[in-house]
Amino acid sequence: MPALPKQVHQRLASEFRLAASKVAEAENIEAKLYFFSVFYGETGRQLNVHWDPDLALLFEVVQAACLQIGGRVPVPPGVGLLPNGLPEGYLQAMDEVSDELAGAFEGKGGEVNLPRLYAALARTAELTYVVGGNGAYLHMKGMIKL
């Protein structure tokens, strides 16, 4: 990714850091998800100012995560999930991935740390997958670690 225009980079870095801190402060999945959605909401707004395929990837992955997490189907008790249907450690994992997404945009001069961004997007996809049926099963088997 070439350097983002200064105003786009500064806006994303600022909004993402605030979102990551709000995700970390939130005490329930609904609040965490609300603040996590900033990672695609603000990205969508900035794509109207400056097109970048890596920003489009960020938008699509985080939007899909928000839809999947928000639409989770409760699973039967006794399979290692919290009462909200999420695996133990899920909320902390959301805090961590939010911090990584924000951190990827905190470089100077419009630079985005692409390896850090891609690692955070891969983790976001994993967190998205684990709230679905097969992902929950793989987590229960120990194949997906939070």
JSON list of C-alpha atoms in Angstrom, two decimals, residues 56-138:
[
{"chain": "A", "resi": 56, "resn": "ALA", "atom": "CA", "xyz": [-11.39, -2.12, 0.93]},
{"chain": "A", "resi": 57, "resn": "LEU", "atom": "CA", "xyz": [-10.12, -5.42, 2.35]},
{"chain": "A", "resi": 58, "resn": "LEU", "atom": "CA", "xyz": [-10.24, -3.96, 5.86]},
{"chain": "A", "resi": 59, "resn": "PHE", "atom": "CA", "xyz": [-13.79, -2.73, 5.23]},
{"chain": "A", "resi": 60, "resn": "GLU", "atom": "CA", "xyz": [-15.03, -6.09, 3.92]},
{"chain": "A", "resi": 61, "resn": "VAL", "atom": "CA", "xyz": [-13.40, -8.27, 6.59]},
{"chain": "A", "resi": 62, "resn": "VAL", "atom": "CA", "xyz": [-14.54, -6.17, 9.54]},
{"chain": "A", "resi": 63, "resn": "GLN", "atom": "CA", "xyz": [-18.03, -5.67, 8.14]},
{"chain": "A", "resi": 64, "resn": "ALA", "atom": "CA", "xyz": [-18.41, -9.44, 7.69]},
{"chain": "A", "resi": 65, "resn": "ALA", "atom": "CA", "xyz": [-17.15, -9.97, 11.24]},
{"chain": "A", "resi": 66, "resn": "CYS", "atom": "CA", "xyz": [-19.69, -7.53, 12.66]},
{"chain": "A", "resi": 67, "resn": "LEU", "atom": "CA", "xyz": [-22.54, -9.17, 10.75]},
{"chain": "A", "resi": 68, "resn": "GLN", "atom": "CA", "xyz": [-21.50, -12.70, 11.77]},
{"chain": "A", "resi": 69, "resn": "ILE", "atom": "CA", "xyz": [-20.87, -11.83, 15.42]},
{"chain": "A", "resi": 70, "resn": "GLY", "atom": "CA", "xyz": [-24.07, -9.78, 15.65]},
{"chain": "A", "resi": 71, "resn": "GLY", "atom": "CA", "xyz": [-26.14, -12.57, 14.13]},
{"chain": "A", "resi": 72, "resn": "ARG", "atom": "CA", "xyz": [-24.71, -15.43, 16.17]},
{"chain": "A", "resi": 73, "resn": "VAL", "atom": "CA", "xyz": [-27.14, -18.19, 17.01]},
{"chain": "A", "resi": 74, "resn": "PRO", "atom": "CA", "xyz": [-27.13, -19.36, 20.62]},
{"chain": "A", "resi": 75, "resn": "VAL", "atom": "CA", "xyz": [-25.74, -22.86, 20.98]},
{"chain": "A", "resi": 76, "resn": "PRO", "atom": "CA", "xyz": [-26.67, -25.48, 23.53]},
{"chain": "A", "resi": 77, "resn": "PRO", "atom": "CA", "xyz": [-25.16, -25.08, 27.01]},
{"chain": "A", "resi": 78, "resn": "GLY", "atom": "CA", "xyz": [-22.29, -27.28, 28.03]},
{"chain": "A", "resi": 79, "resn": "VAL", "atom": "CA", "xyz": [-20.06, -26.87, 25.00]},
{"chain": "A", "resi": 80, "resn": "GLY", "atom": "CA", "xyz": [-17.58, -24.46, 26.59]},
{"chain": "A", "resi": 81, "resn": "LEU", "atom": "CA", "xyz": [-19.32, -21.23, 25.65]},
{"chain": "A", "resi": 82, "resn": "LEU", "atom": "CA", "xyz": [-20.30, -18.23, 27.71]},
{"chain": "A", "resi": 83, "resn": "PRO", "atom": "CA", "xyz": [-24.01, -17.46, 28.27]},
{"chain": "A", "resi": 84, "resn": "ASN", "atom": "CA", "xyz": [-23.88, -15.02, 25.34]},
{"chain": "A", "resi": 85, "resn": "GLY", "atom": "CA", "xyz": [-22.92, -17.88, 23.00]},
{"chain": "A", "resi": 86, "resn": "LEU", "atom": "CA", "xyz": [-19.28, -16.86, 22.67]},
{"chain": "A", "resi": 87, "resn": "PRO", "atom": "CA", "xyz": [-16.26, -18.96, 23.60]},
{"chain": "A", "resi": 88, "resn": "GLU", "atom": "CA", "xyz": [-14.32, -18.16, 26.75]},
{"chain": "A", "resi": 89, "resn": "GLY", "atom": "CA", "xyz": [-11.67, -15.53, 25.94]},
{"chain": "A", "resi": 90, "resn": "TYR", "atom": "CA", "xyz": [-13.58, -14.08, 22.98]},
{"chain": "A", "resi": 91, "resn": "LEU", "atom": "CA", "xyz": [-14.11, -10.61, 24.44]},
{"chain": "A", "resi": 92, "resn": "GLN", "atom": "CA", "xyz": [-10.40, -10.30, 25.29]},
{"chain": "A", "resi": 93, "resn": "ALA", "atom": "CA", "xyz": [-9.51, -11.48, 21.77]},
{"chain": "A", "resi": 94, "resn": "MET", "atom": "CA", "xyz": [-11.70, -8.67, 20.37]},
{"chain": "A", "resi": 95, "resn": "ASP", "atom": "CA", "xyz": [-9.82, -6.18, 22.54]},
{"chain": "A", "resi": 96, "resn": "GLU", "atom": "CA", "xyz": [-6.50, -7.48, 21.24]},
{"chain": "A", "resi": 97, "resn": "VAL", "atom": "CA", "xyz": [-7.45, -7.46, 17.56]},
{"chain": "A", "resi": 98, "resn": "SER", "atom": "CA", "xyz": [-8.89, -3.94, 17.89]},
{"chain": "A", "resi": 99, "resn": "ASP", "atom": "CA", "xyz": [-5.58, -2.76, 19.33]},
{"chain": "A", "resi": 100, "resn": "GLU", "atom": "CA", "xyz": [-3.70, -4.43, 16.46]},
{"chain": "A", "resi": 101, "resn": "LEU", "atom": "CA", "xyz": [-5.94, -2.85, 13.81]},
{"chain": "A", "resi": 102, "resn": "ALA", "atom": "CA", "xyz": [-5.45, 0.58, 15.37]},
{"chain": "A", "resi": 103, "resn": "GLY", "atom": "CA", "xyz": [-1.71, 0.03, 15.74]},
{"chain": "A", "resi": 104, "resn": "ALA", "atom": "CA", "xyz": [-1.31, -0.79, 12.06]},
{"chain": "A", "resi": 105, "resn": "PHE", "atom": "CA", "xyz": [-2.33, 2.78, 11.22]},
{"chain": "A", "resi": 106, "resn": "GLU", "atom": "CA", "xyz": [-0.14, 4.59, 13.73]},
{"chain": "A", "resi": 107, "resn": "GLY", "atom": "CA", "xyz": [2.94, 4.89, 11.53]},
{"chain": "A", "resi": 108, "resn": "LYS", "atom": "CA", "xyz": [4.28, 8.24, 10.47]},
{"chain": "A", "resi": 109, "resn": "GLY", "atom": "CA", "xyz": [3.83, 9.90, 7.09]},
{"chain": "A", "resi": 110, "resn": "GLY", "atom": "CA", "xyz": [0.74, 8.01, 6.04]},
{"chain": "A", "resi": 111, "resn": "GLU", "atom": "CA", "xyz": [2.44, 4.62, 6.18]},
{"chain": "A", "resi": 112, "resn": "VAL", "atom": "CA", "xyz": [0.35, 1.63, 7.17]},
{"chain": "A", "resi": 113, "resn": "ASN", "atom": "CA", "xyz": [2.11, -1.39, 8.66]},
{"chain": "A", "resi": 114, "resn": "LEU", "atom": "CA", "xyz": [0.79, -3.95, 6.17]},
{"chain": "A", "resi": 115, "resn": "PRO", "atom": "CA", "xyz": [2.12, -7.10, 7.89]},
{"chain": "A", "resi": 116, "resn": "ARG", "atom": "CA", "xyz": [0.46, -5.96, 11.11]},
{"chain": "A", "resi": 117, "resn": "LEU", "atom": "CA", "xyz": [-2.75, -5.06, 9.25]},
{"chain": "A", "resi": 118, "resn": "TYR", "atom": "CA", "xyz": [-2.89, -8.40, 7.44]},
{"chain": "A", "resi": 119, "resn": "ALA", "atom": "CA", "xyz": [-2.22, -10.33, 10.66]},
{"chain": "A", "resi": 120, "resn": "ALA", "atom": "CA", "xyz": [-5.03, -8.40, 12.38]},
{"chain": "A", "resi": 121, "resn": "LEU", "atom": "CA", "xyz": [-7.38, -9.06, 9.46]},
{"chain": "A", "resi": 122, "resn": "ALA", "atom": "CA", "xyz": [-6.55, -12.78, 9.56]},
{"chain": "A", "resi": 123, "resn": "ARG", "atom": "CA", "xyz": [-7.27, -12.80, 13.30]},
{"chain": "A", "resi": 124, "resn": "THR", "atom": "CA", "xyz": [-10.53, -10.93, 12.68]},
{"chain": "A", "resi": 125, "resn": "ALA", "atom": "CA", "xyz": [-11.52, -13.58, 10.15]},
{"chain": "A", "resi": 126, "resn": "GLU", "atom": "CA", "xyz": [-10.69, -16.28, 12.69]},
{"chain": "A", "resi": 127, "resn": "LEU", "atom": "CA", "xyz": [-12.81, -14.56, 15.34]},
{"chain": "A", "resi": 128, "resn": "THR", "atom": "CA", "xyz": [-15.60, -14.32, 12.79]},
{"chain": "A", "resi": 129, "resn": "TYR", "atom": "CA", "xyz": [-15.35, -18.00, 11.91]},
{"chain": "A", "resi": 130, "resn": "VAL", "atom": "CA", "xyz": [-15.35, -19.19, 15.52]},
{"chain": "A", "resi": 131, "resn": "VAL", "atom": "CA", "xyz": [-18.84, -17.78, 16.19]},
{"chain": "A", "resi": 132, "resn": "GLY", "atom": "CA", "xyz": [-20.36, -19.95, 13.46]},
{"chain": "A", "resi": 133, "resn": "GLY", "atom": "CA", "xyz": [-21.29, -23.59, 13.85]},
{"chain": "A", "resi": 134, "resn": "ASN", "atom": "CA", "xyz": [-18.19, -25.24, 12.41]},
{"chain": "A", "resi": 135, "resn": "GLY", "atom": "CA", "xyz": [-15.87, -22.66, 13.96]},
{"chain": "A", "resi": 136, "resn": "ALA", "atom": "CA", "xyz": [-17.39, -23.23, 17.42]},
{"chain": "A", "resi": 137, "resn": "TYR", "atom": "CA", "xyz": [-16.89, -26.97, 16.92]},
{"chain": "A", "resi": 138, "resn": "LEU", "atom": "CA", "xyz": [-13.24, -26.49, 15.91]}
]
